[in-house]
CSV table of C-alpha atoms in Angstrom, one decimal:
chain,number,residue,atom,x,y,z
G,201,MET,CA,105.7,116.5,116.2
G,202,SER,CA,102.2,117.9,114.8
G,203,ASN,CA,99.7,119.5,117.0
G,204,PRO,CA,96.4,118.2,116.7
G,205,LEU,CA,94.5,121.6,117.4
G,206,SER,CA,96.4,123.2,114.7
G,207,GLY,CA,94.7,121.4,111.6
G,208,VAL,CA,97.8,120.7,110.2
G,209,SER,CA,99.2,117.1,109.6
G,210,SER,CA,102.3,115.3,109.7
G,211,LEU,CA,104.3,113.3,107.1
G,212,PHE,CA,106.2,110.6,108.4
G,213,SER,CA,105.0,111.2,112.0
G,214,ARG,CA,105.5,108.4,115.3
G,215,GLY,CA,102.8,105.8,115.3
G,216,SER,CA,102.2,104.0,118.0
G,217,TRP,CA,104.3,102.1,120.7
G,218,ALA,CA,103.1,98.6,119.6
G,219,GLU,CA,103.4,99.4,115.7
G,220,THR,CA,107.0,100.8,116.1
G,221,SER,CA,108.4,98.1,118.2
G,222,ARG,CA,106.8,95.2,116.0
G,223,VAL,CA,108.3,97.0,113.4
G,224,THR,CA,111.6,97.2,114.9
G,225,ALA,CA,111.6,93.4,115.6
G,226,ILE,CA,110.4,92.9,111.7
G,227,LEU,CA,113.3,95.0,110.2
G,228,ARG,CA,116.1,93.1,112.6
G,229,ARG,CA,114.8,89.5,111.4
G,230,GLU,CA,115.0,91.0,107.3
G,231,THR,CA,118.2,92.3,108.1
G,232,VAL,CA,119.7,89.3,108.5
G,233,GLY,CA,118.0,87.8,105.9
G,234,GLY,CA,119.3,90.2,103.9
G,235,ALA,CA,122.6,89.2,104.9
G,236,LEU,CA,122.1,85.5,103.9
G,237,LEU,CA,120.7,87.1,100.4
G,238,LEU,CA,123.4,88.8,99.7
G,239,VAL,CA,125.8,85.8,100.5
G,240,ALA,CA,123.7,83.6,98.2
G,241,THR,CA,124.1,86.1,95.4
G,242,VAL,CA,127.7,86.5,95.6
G,243,ALA,CA,128.3,82.8,95.5
G,244,ALA,CA,126.0,82.5,92.9
G,245,MET,CA,127.9,85.0,91.1
G,246,ILE,CA,131.6,83.8,91.9
G,247,TRP,CA,130.2,79.7,90.9
G,248,ALA,CA,128.2,81.2,87.6
G,249,ASN,CA,131.9,82.5,86.4
G,250,SER,CA,134.2,80.4,87.6
G,251,PRO,CA,136.0,77.3,85.7
G,252,TRP,CA,133.1,74.9,87.3
G,253,SER,CA,129.9,77.5,85.7
G,254,ASP,CA,128.9,74.1,84.0
G,255,GLY,CA,127.8,72.7,87.5
G,256,TYR,CA,125.9,75.7,88.6
G,257,GLN,CA,123.9,75.5,85.4
G,258,THR,CA,123.3,71.5,86.0
G,259,LEU,CA,122.0,72.2,89.1
G,260,ARG,CA,119.2,74.9,88.1
G,261,GLU,CA,118.3,72.6,85.3
G,262,VAL,CA,117.4,69.0,87.6
G,263,THR,CA,113.9,68.1,87.4
G,264,VAL,CA,112.0,67.0,90.2
G,265,GLY,CA,108.4,66.3,91.1
G,266,PRO,CA,105.1,64.3,90.1
G,267,ALA,CA,104.7,64.4,86.0
G,268,ALA,CA,101.5,63.4,86.4
G,269,LEU,CA,100.4,66.2,88.3
G,270,HIS,CA,102.6,68.6,85.5
G,271,LEU,CA,105.2,69.2,88.6
G,272,ASP,CA,108.4,67.9,87.1
G,273,LEU,CA,109.9,71.3,87.4
G,274,THR,CA,113.4,72.5,87.7
G,275,LEU,CA,115.0,73.4,90.2
G,276,ALA,CA,115.1,77.2,89.5
G,277,THR,CA,111.6,77.0,88.5
G,278,TRP,CA,110.5,75.6,92.0
G,279,ALA,CA,112.5,78.3,93.7
G,280,ALA,CA,110.6,80.8,91.6
G,281,ASP,CA,107.4,79.7,91.9
G,282,GLY,CA,107.1,77.4,95.2
G,283,LEU,CA,109.9,79.1,97.6
G,284,LEU,CA,108.6,82.4,96.7
G,285,ALA,CA,105.0,81.4,97.1
G,286,ILE,CA,105.9,81.5,100.8
G,287,PHE,CA,107.6,85.0,101.0
G,288,PHE,CA,104.5,86.4,99.2
G,289,PHE,CA,102.5,84.9,101.8
G,290,VAL,CA,104.4,86.8,104.4
G,291,ALA,CA,104.0,89.5,102.7
G,292,GLY,CA,100.2,89.6,102.2
G,293,LEU,CA,99.9,88.6,105.7
G,294,GLU,CA,102.0,92.1,106.6
G,295,LEU,CA,99.9,93.6,104.2
G,296,LYS,CA,96.3,92.7,105.5
G,297,ARG,CA,97.7,93.4,109.2
G,298,GLU,CA,99.3,96.8,108.7
G,299,PHE,CA,95.3,97.9,106.9
G,300,VAL,CA,93.5,96.0,109.5
G,301,ALA,CA,95.2,96.4,112.7
G,302,GLY,CA,98.2,98.8,112.1
G,303,ASP,CA,98.4,102.3,112.2
G,304,LEU,CA,97.7,102.0,108.4
G,305,ARG,CA,94.0,101.5,108.9
G,306,GLN,CA,93.8,105.5,109.1
G,307,ALA,CA,93.8,106.9,106.0
G,308,ARG,CA,95.9,109.5,106.5
G,309,ARG,CA,98.6,107.6,107.6
G,310,ALA,CA,98.0,104.7,104.8
G,311,ALA,CA,98.2,107.7,102.1
G,312,VAL,CA,101.2,108.6,102.1
G,313,PRO,CA,103.7,105.1,101.3
G,314,VAL,CA,100.9,103.9,99.1
G,315,ALA,CA,101.0,106.7,97.1
G,316,ALA,CA,104.8,106.5,97.3
G,317,ALA,CA,104.4,103.0,96.2
G,318,LEU,CA,102.5,103.7,93.5
G,319,GLY,CA,104.7,106.7,92.3
G,320,GLY,CA,107.1,104.1,92.7
G,321,VAL,CA,105.9,101.4,90.4
G,322,ILE,CA,104.2,103.9,87.6
G,323,VAL,CA,107.4,106.2,87.0
G,324,PRO,CA,110.2,103.7,86.3
G,325,ALA,CA,107.7,101.8,84.0
G,326,VAL,CA,106.9,104.3,82.0
G,327,LEU,CA,110.7,105.5,82.0
G,328,TYR,CA,111.9,102.0,80.9
G,329,LEU,CA,109.4,101.9,78.4
G,330,LEU,CA,110.7,105.2,76.7
G,331,LEU,CA,114.2,103.8,76.5
G,332,THR,CA,112.8,100.6,74.9
G,333,LEU,CA,110.6,101.9,72.5
G,334,ASN,CA,112.5,101.5,69.3
G,335,ALA,CA,114.8,98.1,70.8
G,336,GLY,CA,111.9,95.7,69.3
G,337,ASP,CA,112.7,91.7,70.2
G,338,GLY,CA,109.9,92.2,72.6
G,339,ALA,CA,111.9,94.6,74.7
G,340,GLY,CA,108.5,96.4,76.2
G,341,ARG,CA,107.7,92.8,77.9
G,342,GLY,CA,110.3,93.8,80.8
G,343,TRP,CA,108.4,97.1,81.9
G,344,ALA,CA,107.4,95.8,85.1
G,345,ILE,CA,111.2,94.7,86.3
G,346,PRO,CA,112.2,97.7,87.8
G,347,THR,CA,109.1,98.5,89.6
G,348,ALA,CA,110.0,96.4,92.9
G,349,THR,CA,111.8,97.3,96.1
G,350,ASP,CA,113.8,94.2,97.4
G,351,ILE,CA,113.2,95.2,101.3
G,352,ALA,CA,115.9,92.4,102.4
G,353,PHE,CA,118.6,93.7,100.3
G,354,ALA,CA,117.5,97.3,101.3
G,355,LEU,CA,117.2,96.3,105.1
G,356,ALA,CA,120.5,95.0,105.1
G,357,VAL,CA,122.4,98.3,103.6
G,358,LEU,CA,120.7,100.4,106.3
G,359,ALA,CA,121.7,98.4,109.0
G,360,VAL,CA,125.1,99.3,108.0
G,361,ILE,CA,124.6,103.2,107.0
G,362,GLY,CA,121.5,104.1,109.1
G,363,ARG,CA,121.1,102.1,112.1
G,364,HIS,CA,119.7,105.6,113.8
G,365,LEU,CA,117.2,106.2,111.3
G,366,PRO,CA,113.5,107.1,112.8
G,367,SER,CA,111.3,104.7,113.6
G,368,ALA,CA,108.8,106.4,111.2
G,369,LEU,CA,111.1,106.2,108.2
G,370,ARG,CA,111.3,102.6,108.9
G,371,THR,CA,108.0,101.8,108.6
G,372,PHE,CA,107.5,103.8,106.0
G,373,LEU,CA,110.0,102.0,103.9
G,374,LEU,CA,108.8,98.6,105.2
G,375,THR,CA,105.0,99.4,104.5
G,376,LEU,CA,106.0,101.0,100.9
G,377,ALA,CA,108.1,97.7,100.0
G,378,VAL,CA,105.0,95.7,101.6
G,379,VAL,CA,102.7,97.5,99.2
G,380,ASP,CA,105.2,97.2,96.3
G,381,ASP,CA,105.1,93.6,96.5
G,382,LEU,CA,101.2,93.5,96.5
G,383,VAL,CA,101.3,95.4,93.4
G,384,ALA,CA,104.2,93.5,92.0
G,385,ILE,CA,101.9,90.2,92.2
G,386,VAL,CA,98.7,91.9,90.8
G,387,ILE,CA,101.2,92.3,87.6
G,388,ILE,CA,102.3,89.4,87.2
G,389,ALA,CA,98.8,87.8,87.7
G,390,VAL,CA,97.3,90.1,85.1
G,391,PHE,CA,100.1,90.8,82.7
G,392,TYR,CA,102.4,88.0,82.8
G,393,THR,CA,100.0,85.2,82.7
G,394,ALA,CA,101.0,83.5,78.8
G,395,GLN,CA,97.8,80.6,78.9
G,396,LEU,CA,94.9,81.0,81.2
G,397,SER,CA,93.0,77.7,82.6
G,398,VAL,CA,89.7,78.5,83.5
G,399,LEU,CA,88.7,75.1,85.1
G,400,PRO,CA,92.1,74.7,87.6
G,401,LEU,CA,91.5,78.7,88.5
G,402,LEU,CA,87.9,78.1,89.6
G,403,GLY,CA,89.2,74.6,91.0
G,404,ALA,CA,91.7,76.4,93.2
G,405,LEU,CA,88.8,78.4,94.8
G,406,VAL,CA,87.7,75.0,97.0
G,407,PRO,CA,90.7,74.3,98.7
G,408,LEU,CA,91.2,77.9,99.2
G,409,ALA,CA,87.7,78.1,100.5
G,410,VAL,CA,88.0,75.5,103.3
G,411,PHE,CA,91.3,76.7,104.3
G,412,ALA,CA,89.8,80.6,104.7
G,413,VAL,CA,86.8,79.1,106.9
G,414,LEU,CA,89.7,77.2,109.0
G,415,VAL,CA,91.2,80.2,110.0
G,416,GLN,CA,88.1,81.9,110.2
G,417,ARG,CA,87.7,79.2,112.7
G,418,ARG,CA,91.3,80.1,114.3
G,419,VAL,CA,92.1,76.6,113.3
G,420,ARG,CA,96.1,76.4,113.5
G,421,ARG,CA,96.9,72.8,113.1
G,422,TRP,CA,99.7,72.8,110.2
G,423,TRP,CA,98.2,69.1,109.0
G,424,LEU,CA,95.2,70.7,107.8
G,425,LEU,CA,96.3,74.1,106.5
G,426,LEU,CA,99.4,72.7,104.5
G,427,PRO,CA,98.0,70.3,102.4
G,428,LEU,CA,94.9,73.0,101.7
G,429,ALA,CA,97.4,75.6,101.0
G,430,ALA,CA,99.4,73.1,98.5
G,431,ALA,CA,96.7,71.9,96.6
G,432,THR,CA,95.6,75.7,96.5
G,433,TRP,CA,99.1,76.6,95.1
G,434,THR,CA,99.4,73.0,92.7
G,435,LEU,CA,95.7,74.5,90.9
G,436,VAL,CA,96.6,78.0,90.6
G,437,HIS,CA,99.9,76.8,89.0
G,438,ALA,CA,98.2,74.7,86.4
G,439,SER,CA,95.6,77.4,85.6
G,440,GLY,CA,98.6,79.3,84.1
G,441,VAL,CA,98.1,82.2,86.8
G,442,HIS,CA,101.9,82.4,88.6
G,443,ALA,CA,101.9,80.3,91.2
G,444,THR,CA,103.5,82.9,93.8
G,445,VAL,CA,99.6,84.4,93.4
G,446,ALA,CA,98.5,81.7,95.8
G,447,GLY,CA,100.3,83.1,98.6
G,448,VAL,CA,98.9,86.5,98.6
G,449,LEU,CA,95.7,84.4,98.0
G,450,LEU,CA,95.7,82.5,100.9
G,451,ALA,CA,97.4,85.5,103.2
G,452,PHE,CA,94.2,87.5,102.7
G,453,MET,CA,92.1,84.4,104.2
G,454,VAL,CA,93.8,84.8,107.5
G,455,PRO,CA,91.9,87.4,110.5
G,456,VAL,CA,93.9,89.6,111.9
G,457,VAL,CA,92.9,90.3,115.2
G,458,ARG,CA,91.4,87.9,118.1
G,459,SER,CA,87.3,86.8,117.8
G,460,GLU,CA,85.3,88.2,120.5
G,461,LYS,CA,84.9,84.8,122.0
G,462,ALA,CA,88.7,84.4,122.6
G,463,GLY,CA,89.0,88.3,123.7
G,464,GLY,CA,89.4,90.6,120.8
G,465,PRO,CA,92.2,92.7,120.0
G,466,GLU,CA,93.2,93.3,123.7
G,467,ALA,CA,94.1,90.0,124.4
G,468,GLY,CA,96.9,89.6,122.1
G,469,PRO,CA,97.8,89.0,118.5
G,470,GLY,CA,95.3,87.3,116.0
G,471,LEU,CA,96.2,84.7,114.0
G,472,ALA,CA,98.3,86.5,111.1
G,473,GLU,CA,100.8,87.6,112.9
G,474,HIS,CA,101.0,84.6,114.5
G,475,PHE,CA,101.5,82.9,111.2
G,476,GLU,CA,103.6,85.6,109.8
G,477,HIS,CA,105.6,85.3,112.8
G,478,ARG,CA,106.1,81.3,112.3
G,479,LEU,CA,107.0,82.1,108.8
G,480,ARG,CA,108.9,85.1,108.2
G,481,PRO,CA,112.3,83.2,109.1
G,482,LEU,CA,111.2,80.2,107.0
G,483,SER,CA,110.8,83.6,104.1
G,484,SER,CA,114.1,85.8,104.5
G,485,ALA,CA,116.4,82.5,105.5
G,486,VAL,CA,115.3,79.8,103.4
G,487,ALA,CA,113.2,80.7,100.4
G,488,VAL,CA,114.4,84.1,99.3
G,489,PRO,CA,117.8,83.0,99.8
G,490,ILE,CA,117.8,79.8,97.9
G,491,PHE,CA,115.9,81.7,94.8
G,492,ALA,CA,118.9,84.2,94.9
G,493,PHE,CA,121.2,81.5,94.7
G,494,LEU,CA,119.3,79.8,91.5
G,495,SER,CA,118.6,83.2,89.8
G,496,ALA,CA,121.1,85.6,90.5
G,497,GLY,CA,124.4,83.3,88.8
G,498,VAL,CA,124.9,85.0,85.5
G,499,ALA,CA,127.7,84.4,83.4
G,500,ILE,CA,129.4,88.1,82.7
G,501,GLY,CA,132.6,87.3,80.3
G,502,GLY,CA,134.5,89.8,81.5
G,503,LEU,CA,134.6,93.8,81.2
G,504,SER,CA,133.2,93.4,77.8
G,505,GLY,CA,130.8,91.1,78.7
G,506,LEU,CA,129.8,93.3,80.9
G,507,ALA,CA,129.5,96.4,78.8
G,508,GLY,CA,127.8,94.2,75.7
G,509,ALA,CA,125.0,93.5,78.7
G,510,LEU,CA,124.6,97.2,79.6
G,511,SER,CA,124.6,98.4,76.6
G,512,ASP,CA,121.4,96.0,75.9
G,513,PRO,CA,118.1,99.0,75.8
G,514,VAL,CA,116.6,96.4,78.5
G,515,ALA,CA,119.4,96.6,80.7
G,516,VAL,CA,119.6,100.4,80.2
G,517,GLY,CA,115.8,100.6,81.1
G,518,ILE,CA,116.3,98.5,84.3
G,519,VAL,CA,119.1,100.4,85.8
G,520,ALA,CA,117.4,103.9,85.0
G,521,GLY,CA,114.2,102.5,86.3
G,522,LEU,CA,115.7,101.9,89.3
G,523,VAL,CA,118.1,104.6,89.6
G,524,VAL,CA,116.1,107.4,88.4
G,525,GLY,CA,112.5,106.4,87.7
G,526,LYS,CA,111.8,104.8,91.1
G,527,PRO,CA,112.8,107.7,93.4
G,528,VAL,CA,111.4,110.5,91.1
G,529,GLY,CA,108.3,108.5,91.6
G,530,ILE,CA,108.1,108.2,95.2
G,531,LEU,CA,109.5,112.0,95.9
G,532,ALA,CA,106.9,113.2,93.4
G,533,ALA,CA,103.9,111.2,94.8
G,534,THR,CA,105.0,112.0,98.9
G,535,TRP,CA,105.3,115.5,97.4
G,536,LEU,CA,102.1,115.8,95.8
G,537,VAL,CA,100.6,113.7,99.4
G,538,ALA,CA,102.1,116.9,101.0
G,539,ARG,CA,100.9,119.4,98.9
G,540,PHE,CA,97.0,118.5,98.7
G,541,THR,CA,96.8,117.7,102.1
G,542,ARG,CA,98.7,120.6,103.3
G,543,ALA,CA,100.6,117.9,105.5
G,544,ARG,CA,104.4,119.1,106.3
G,545,LEU,CA,107.2,117.2,107.5
G,546,ASP,CA,107.6,115.8,111.3
G,547,GLU,CA,109.7,118.0,113.5
G,548,GLY,CA,113.6,117.1,112.5
G,549,LEU,CA,113.2,115.8,108.5
G,550,ALA,CA,114.0,117.2,105.9
G,551,TRP,CA,112.6,116.7,101.6
G,552,VAL,CA,116.3,115.2,101.8
G,553,ASP,CA,115.7,112.0,104.0
G,554,VAL,CA,112.5,111.3,101.9
G,555,ALA,CA,115.2,111.1,99.0
G,556,GLY,CA,117.6,109.3,100.5
G,557,LEU,CA,115.1,106.6,101.2
G,558,ALA,CA,113.3,107.0,97.3
G,559,ILE,CA,116.8,106.4,96.1
G,560,LEU,CA,117.0,103.5,98.5
G,561,ALA,CA,114.0,102.0,97.2
G,562,GLY,CA,115.8,101.7,93.8
G,563,ILE,CA,117.1,98.2,95.1
G,564,GLY,CA,115.5,95.8,93.5
G,565,PHE,CA,116.0,92.1,93.4
G,566,THR,CA,113.9,89.2,94.4
G,567,VAL,CA,110.8,90.3,92.6
G,568,SER,CA,112.6,92.6,90.0
G,569,LEU,CA,114.6,89.2,88.9
G,570,LEU,CA,111.1,87.1,88.9
G,571,ILE,CA,109.9,89.2,86.3
G,572,GLY,CA,112.6,89.3,84.4
G,573,GLU,CA,111.8,85.3,83.9
G,574,LEU,CA,108.7,85.5,83.1
G,575,ALA,CA,108.9,88.4,80.9
G,576,PHE,CA,111.9,86.6,78.6
G,577,GLY,CA,112.1,83.1,79.8
G,578,ILE,CA,114.7,81.6,82.3
G,579,GLY,CA,118.2,81.3,81.2
G,580,SER,CA,117.7,83.3,77.7
G,581,GLU,CA,120.2,85.6,76.7
G,582,ARG,CA,117.9,88.9,77.5
G,583,ASP,CA,117.4,86.9,81.1
G,584,ASP,CA,121.3,87.4,81.6
G,585,HIS,CA,120.8,90.6,81.1
G,586,VAL,CA,118.5,91.7,83.1
G,587,LYS,CA,120.1,90.0,85.8
G,588,VAL,CA,123.2,92.0,85.0
G,589,ALA,CA,121.2,95.2,85.2
G,590,VAL,CA,119.2,94.5,88.1
G,591,LEU,CA,122.3,94.0,89.8
G,592,ALA,CA,124.2,97.5,89.0
G,593,GLY,CA,121.4,99.5,89.3
G,594,SER,CA,120.5,98.1,93.3
G,595,LEU,CA,124.6,98.5,93.8
G,596,THR,CA,124.4,101.8,92.5
G,597,ALA,CA,121.2,103.1,94.0
G,598,ALA,CA,122.7,101.5,97.5
G,599,LEU,CA,125.6,103.6,96.9
G,600,LEU,CA,123.6,106.7,96.2
G,601,ALA,CA,121.6,106.4,99.5
G,602,ALA,CA,124.3,105.4,101.6
G,603,VAL,CA,126.0,109.3,100.7
G,604,ILE,CA,122.7,111.1,101.3
G,605,LEU,CA,121.5,109.0,104.6
G,606,ARG,CA,125.7,109.4,106.1
G,607,LEU,CA,125.4,112.8,105.8
G,608,ARG,CA,122.2,113.1,108.0
G,609,ASN,CA,123.3,110.4,110.4
G,610,ARG,CA,124.4,112.7,113.1
G,611,VAL,CA,120.4,114.0,112.6
G,612,TYR,CA,119.1,110.9,112.8
G,613,ARG,CA,121.1,109.9,116.0
G,614,ARG,CA,119.8,112.7,117.5
G,615,ILE,CA,116.0,111.7,116.5
G,616,HIS,CA,116.9,108.3,117.7
G,617,GLU,CA,118.2,109.2,121.5
G,618,ALA,CA,115.3,111.8,121.8
G,619,GLU,CA,112.6,108.7,120.9
G,620,SER,CA,114.7,106.2,123.4
G,621,VAL,CA,114.5,108.1,126.6
G,622,ASP,CA,112.6,106.4,129.3
G,623,GLN,CA,112.8,107.9,132.7
G,624,ASP,CA,110.5,106.1,134.3
G,625,ARG,CA,111.9,102.9,133.0
G,626,ASP,CA,108.9,101.4,132.1
G,627,GLY,CA,110.0,99.7,128.9
G,628,VAL,CA,108.3,102.2,126.9
G,629,PRO,CA,109.9,105.2,125.5
G,630,ASP,CA,108.5,108.4,126.7
G,631,LEU,CA,107.6,110.2,123.6
G,632,TYR,CA,105.4,107.4,123.2
G,633,GLN,CA,103.5,107.9,126.2
G,634,THR,CA,102.3,111.7,125.7
G,635,GLY,CA,98.9,112.7,125.7
G,636,ARG,CA,97.4,109.4,124.5
G,637,GLY,CA,96.5,105.5,125.3
G,638,HIS,CA,98.3,103.3,127.7
G,639,PRO,CA,101.6,102.7,127.9
G,640,GLY,CA,102.3,99.7,125.2
G,641,THR,CA,99.1,100.8,123.2
G,642,ASP,CA,98.1,103.4,121.0
G,643,GLY,CA,94.8,105.1,122.8
G,644,ASP,CA,93.7,106.4,118.7
G,645,LEU,CA,94.0,102.8,117.6
G,646,GLY,CA,93.3,100.3,120.4
G,647,LEU,CA,96.3,98.5,119.5
G,648,TYR,CA,97.9,95.8,121.5
G,649,THR,CA,101.3,95.2,122.2
G,650,ALA,CA,102.9,92.4,120.1
G,651,ARG,CA,103.5,89.2,122.0
G,652,PRO,CA,104.2,86.8,118.9
G,653,ASP,CA,104.2,83.4,121.3
G,654,SER,CA,100.4,83.9,122.1
G,655,GLY,CA,97.8,83.6,119.7
């Protein structure tokens, strides 16, 4: 750990015990979601490449919803526009909480994952554009496909190969992925809005404002909030802006800490954490796997079809962006933060650990597939190439990260054992009680120990 008297800060140092335990619980749930996501993806691929593949395409194209509201959408579109709004709502809650009441409200702790996330967006996008420069046919529209990290898949890989990964590295990966998601939703809103209707967008502000007033008053009645959220989503969808943006806007309205009247931060988790606790299982175990099932199925056509798909410059750009651009961007940004702040890696860690995580962040899936559909159209030939490339790039990134992280597993195990020592058996490891605060809190940040069942 860094010495606070030395003036030298530390990269990937431990956060508070409250934040560490909360992140551990989140990662555990996301790992289960990752397993379901994998099952859904494999099932979609098997069905799409079976003799009954026509049934899969028919299912995706089933239309449901009221035509009067222009919501007579296919199941594939409902999954991309509707179910992923839940995913982005949870991501928005997590991001707001991190920067309002989490360890990342300190600028020095937020700088590394935020810079890494931005580097992991910019470099793969630039690399993709360079590789598709002369491809024509609108290939450049897919520049954002290799920019997002799929946290559920990444954590599923970690559950197999990196069970003893230090808590600081796990928190870094989670925060990087959440910031990634926010950048992705901004990209979708700004660059993938084909036609903007101003009146529905302005109209969305009305239910959004009412929703904000109610949650600021700590109203939790679903029968009041859900219709307002649905109205906001419907109007954003009608405006031409991708409807998942509504999920993030709604999340940012939710207060993170308790009001002073309710006891303030010391009284327990605020409404954002309450909503996150309730909705994360719905997002990771239902919404995202269903989206994957309805989006990932692509007829490969054997080895020749696979080779043909991967020879498309778009596919080459995606694979290169995920496998090369993503880790290079994350590593470069992290090194620059260390260089200009004169920070050092925390005790026991090395740059190879950062490289392993950076490569793992090249696992892109949910948001990558969504951007691919927006860029080239659902069911188009190029969209099929995007799916093959995303799967190939993510699998390659997972295998490379597995090799690096497994080689360091002995070091991680030693750090994990040191972080788990609890000689006084009070439920809080001793390393989190040395020098500051009360057990279960961070004396610098005034954080509380998470109790998801309180509100």
